[in-house]
């Protein structure tokens, strides 16, 4: 399972769950702000990029999927996995 991470302002805590979900909590109160289900376990620490229009990147294990989510709402903007790559040499076997 991936590790939790705080955004640069210390307000949003992103937690990869054991239930194949990504949780966003308000760091002071622990209140769940949003939860998004993914297709497989998140294996790496989520990465938060930007301020204003901030996004979260995740990497999943068996399917090799990388996804981008809105930090504030959890909306998935896109996801891309090994099955989406035509050249199988670029993505062979499992990640992790």
Coordinates of N, CA and C in Angstrom, one line a residue:
X1 N 0.8 -1.2 0.0 CA 0.0 0.0 0.0 C 0.9 1.2 0.0
X2 N 0.5 2.3 -0.7 CA 1.2 3.5 -0.8 C 1.1 4.3 0.5
X3 N 2.0 5.2 0.7 CA 2.0 6.0 1.9 C 1.1 7.3 1.8
X4 N 0.7 7.8 2.9 CA -0.1 9.0 2.9 C 0.8 10.2 2.6
X5 N 0.2 11.3 2.2 CA 0.9 12.6 1.9 C 0.0 13.8 2.2
X6 N 0.6 14.9 2.7 CA -0.1 16.1 2.8 C 0.2 17.0 1.6
X7 N -0.8 17.9 1.3 CA -0.5 18.9 0.2 C 0.4 19.9 0.8
X8 N 0.9 20.8 -0.1 CA 1.9 21.8 0.3 C 1.5 22.8 1.4
X9 N 0.2 23.0 1.5 CA -0.4 23.8 2.6 C -0.7 23.1 3.9
X10 N -0.6 21.8 3.9 CA -0.8 21.0 5.1 C -2.3 20.8 5.4
X11 N -3.2 21.1 4.4 CA -4.6 21.1 4.7 C -5.2 19.7 4.3
X12 N -4.8 19.2 3.1 CA -5.4 18.0 2.6 C -4.4 16.8 2.9
X13 N -4.9 15.7 3.5 CA -4.2 14.5 3.7 C -4.7 13.4 2.8
X14 N -3.9 12.9 1.9 CA -4.3 11.9 0.9 C -3.8 10.5 1.4
X15 N -4.8 9.6 1.6 CA -4.5 8.3 2.2 C -4.9 7.2 1.2
X16 N -4.0 6.4 0.7 CA -4.4 5.2 -0.1 C -5.0 4.2 0.8
X17 N -6.2 3.7 0.6 CA -6.8 2.7 1.4 C -6.5 1.3 1.0
X18 N -6.7 0.4 2.0 CA -6.6 -1.1 1.7 C -7.7 -1.6 0.9
X19 N -8.8 -0.8 0.7 CA -10.0 -1.2 0.0 C -9.9 -0.7 -1.5
X20 N -8.7 -0.4 -2.0 CA -8.6 0.1 -3.4 C -9.3 1.4 -3.6
X21 N -9.2 2.3 -2.6 CA -9.7 3.6 -2.7 C -8.6 4.6 -2.3
X22 N -8.8 5.9 -2.8 CA -8.0 7.0 -2.3 C -8.9 7.9 -1.5
X23 N -8.5 8.2 -0.3 CA -9.2 9.1 0.6 C -8.5 10.5 0.7
X24 N -9.3 11.5 0.8 CA -8.8 12.8 1.0 C -9.5 13.3 2.3
X25 N -8.6 13.6 3.3 CA -9.1 14.0 4.6 C -8.7 15.4 4.9
X26 N -9.4 16.2 5.7 CA -9.0 17.5 6.2 C -8.1 17.1 7.3
X27 N -6.8 17.6 7.2 CA -5.8 17.2 8.1 C -6.0 17.5 9.6
X28 N -6.6 18.7 9.9 CA -6.8 19.1 11.3 C -7.9 18.3 12.0
X29 N -9.0 18.0 11.3 CA -10.2 17.4 11.9 C -10.3 15.9 11.6
X30 N -9.6 15.5 10.5 CA -9.8 14.1 10.0 C -11.1 13.8 9.2
X31 N -11.8 14.9 9.0 CA -13.1 14.7 8.2 C -12.8 14.3 6.8
X32 N -13.5 13.3 6.4 CA -13.4 12.8 5.0 C -14.0 13.8 4.0
X33 N -13.2 14.3 3.1 CA -13.7 15.3 2.1 C -14.2 14.6 0.9
X34 N -13.4 13.5 0.5 CA -13.9 12.7 -0.7 C -13.2 11.4 -0.6
X35 N -13.7 10.5 -1.4 CA -13.2 9.1 -1.6 C -13.4 8.7 -3.0
X36 N -12.4 8.1 -3.6 CA -12.6 7.6 -5.0 C -12.1 6.2 -5.1
X37 N -12.9 5.3 -5.7 CA -12.5 4.0 -5.9 C -11.6 3.9 -7.1
X38 N -10.5 3.1 -7.0 CA -9.7 2.8 -8.1 C -9.8 1.3 -8.4
X39 N -9.1 0.9 -9.5 CA -9.3 -0.5 -9.9 C -8.4 -1.5 -9.2
X40 N -7.4 -1.0 -8.5 CA -6.4 -1.9 -7.9 C -5.7 -1.1 -6.7
X41 N -4.9 -1.8 -5.9 CA -4.3 -1.2 -4.8 C -3.3 -0.1 -5.3
X42 N -3.3 1.0 -4.6 CA -2.3 2.1 -4.9 C -1.0 1.7 -4.3
X43 N 0.1 1.6 -5.1 CA 1.3 1.0 -4.6 C 2.4 2.1 -4.2
X44 N 2.2 3.3 -4.7 CA 3.2 4.3 -4.4 C 2.5 5.5 -3.7
X45 N 3.3 6.3 -3.0 CA 2.8 7.5 -2.4 C 2.1 8.4 -3.5
X46 N 0.9 8.9 -3.3 CA 0.3 9.8 -4.2 C 1.2 11.1 -4.3
X47 N 1.2 11.7 -5.4 CA 2.0 12.9 -5.7 C 1.0 14.1 -5.9
X48 N 1.2 15.2 -5.2 CA 0.3 16.3 -5.3 C 1.2 17.4 -6.1
X49 N 0.6 17.9 -7.2 CA 1.2 18.9 -8.0 C 0.4 20.1 -8.1
X50 N 1.0 21.3 -8.0 CA 0.4 22.6 -8.2 C -0.4 23.1 -7.0
X51 N -0.8 24.4 -7.2 CA -1.7 25.0 -6.3 C -2.8 25.7 -7.1
X52 N -3.8 26.1 -6.5 CA -4.9 26.6 -7.4 C -5.6 25.5 -8.1
X53 N -5.1 25.1 -9.2 CA -5.6 23.9 -9.9 C -4.7 22.8 -9.6
X54 N -4.8 22.3 -8.4 CA -4.0 21.2 -7.9 C -4.5 19.8 -8.3
X55 N -3.6 18.9 -8.6 CA -4.0 17.6 -9.0 C -3.2 16.6 -8.2
X56 N -3.7 15.4 -8.2 CA -3.1 14.2 -7.5 C -2.8 13.1 -8.5
X57 N -1.6 12.6 -8.5 CA -1.3 11.4 -9.3 C -1.2 10.2 -8.5
X58 N -1.7 9.1 -9.0 CA -1.5 7.8 -8.3 C -1.0 6.7 -9.3
X59 N -0.4 5.7 -8.7 CA 0.0 4.5 -9.5 C -0.6 3.3 -8.9
X60 N -1.2 2.4 -9.6 CA -1.8 1.2 -9.1 C -0.9 0.0 -9.5
X61 N -1.1 -1.1 -8.8 CA -0.2 -2.2 -8.8 C -0.3 -3.1 -10.1
X62 N -1.2 -4.1 -10.1 CA -1.2 -5.1 -11.1 C -1.5 -4.5 -12.5
X63 N -2.4 -3.6 -12.6 CA -2.8 -3.1 -13.9 C -1.8 -1.9 -14.4
X64 N -0.9 -1.5 -13.6 CA 0.0 -0.4 -14.0 C -0.6 0.9 -14.3
X65 N -1.8 1.1 -13.8 CA -2.6 2.4 -14.2 C -2.0 3.6 -13.4
X66 N -1.9 4.7 -14.1 CA -1.6 6.0 -13.5 C -2.8 6.8 -13.7
X67 N -3.2 7.6 -12.7 CA -4.4 8.4 -12.8 C -4.1 9.8 -12.3
X68 N -4.9 10.8 -12.7 CA -4.9 12.1 -12.3 C -6.2 12.5 -11.7
X69 N -6.2 13.1 -10.5 CA -7.5 13.5 -9.8 C -7.4 14.9 -9.4
X70 N -8.5 15.6 -9.4 CA -8.6 17.0 -8.8 C -8.4 16.9 -7.3
X71 N -7.5 17.6 -6.7 CA -7.2 17.6 -5.3 C -8.4 18.0 -4.5
X72 N -9.2 18.9 -4.9 CA -10.3 19.4 -4.1 C -11.6 18.7 -4.2
X73 N -11.8 18.0 -5.3 CA -13.1 17.3 -5.5 C -13.0 15.8 -5.7
X74 N -11.8 15.3 -6.0 CA -11.6 13.9 -6.3 C -12.0 13.4 -7.7
X75 N -12.5 14.4 -8.5 CA -12.8 14.1 -9.9 C -11.6 13.5 -10.6
X76 N -11.8 12.3 -11.3 CA -10.8 11.8 -12.1 C -10.7 12.5 -13.5
X77 N -9.6 13.0 -13.8 CA -9.4 13.7 -15.1 C -9.0 12.7 -16.2
X78 N -8.1 11.8 -15.8 CA -7.7 10.8 -16.8 C -7.0 9.6 -16.1
X79 N -6.9 8.5 -16.8 CA -6.2 7.3 -16.3 C -5.6 6.6 -17.5
X80 N -4.4 6.1 -17.3 CA -3.7 5.4 -18.4 C -3.0 4.2 -17.9
X81 N -3.2 3.0 -18.5 CA -2.6 1.8 -18.0 C -1.9 1.0 -19.0
X82 N -1.2 0.0 -18.6 CA -0.5 -0.9 -19.5 C -1.3 -1.4 -20.7
X83 N -2.6 -1.7 -20.4 CA -3.5 -2.2 -21.5 C -3.7 -1.1 -22.5
X84 N -3.4 0.1 -22.2 CA -3.6 1.2 -23.2 C -2.5 1.5 -24.1
X85 N -1.4 0.8 -23.9 CA -0.1 0.9 -24.6 C -0.1 -0.1 -25.7
X86 N 0.1 0.3 -27.0 CA 0.1 -0.6 -28.1 C 1.4 -1.4 -28.1
X87 N 2.5 -0.8 -27.7 CA 3.8 -1.5 -27.8 C 4.0 -2.2 -26.4
X88 N 3.8 -3.5 -26.3 CA 3.9 -4.3 -25.1 C 5.2 -4.2 -24.5
X89 N 6.3 -3.9 -25.2 CA 7.6 -3.9 -24.6 C 7.8 -2.8 -23.6
X90 N 6.9 -1.7 -23.7 CA 7.0 -0.6 -22.8 C 6.5 -0.9 -21.4
X91 N 5.6 -1.9 -21.3 CA 5.0 -2.2 -20.0 C 4.8 -3.7 -19.9
X92 N 5.8 -4.4 -19.4 CA 5.8 -5.8 -19.2 C 5.8 -6.2 -17.8
X93 N 4.9 -7.2 -17.4 CA 4.9 -7.7 -16.0 C 4.2 -6.7 -15.1
X94 N 4.3 -7.0 -13.8 CA 3.6 -6.2 -12.8 C 4.5 -5.1 -12.3
X95 N 3.9 -4.1 -11.8 CA 4.6 -3.0 -11.1 C 4.6 -3.3 -9.7
X96 N 5.8 -3.1 -9.0 CA 5.8 -3.3 -7.6 C 6.5 -4.5 -7.1

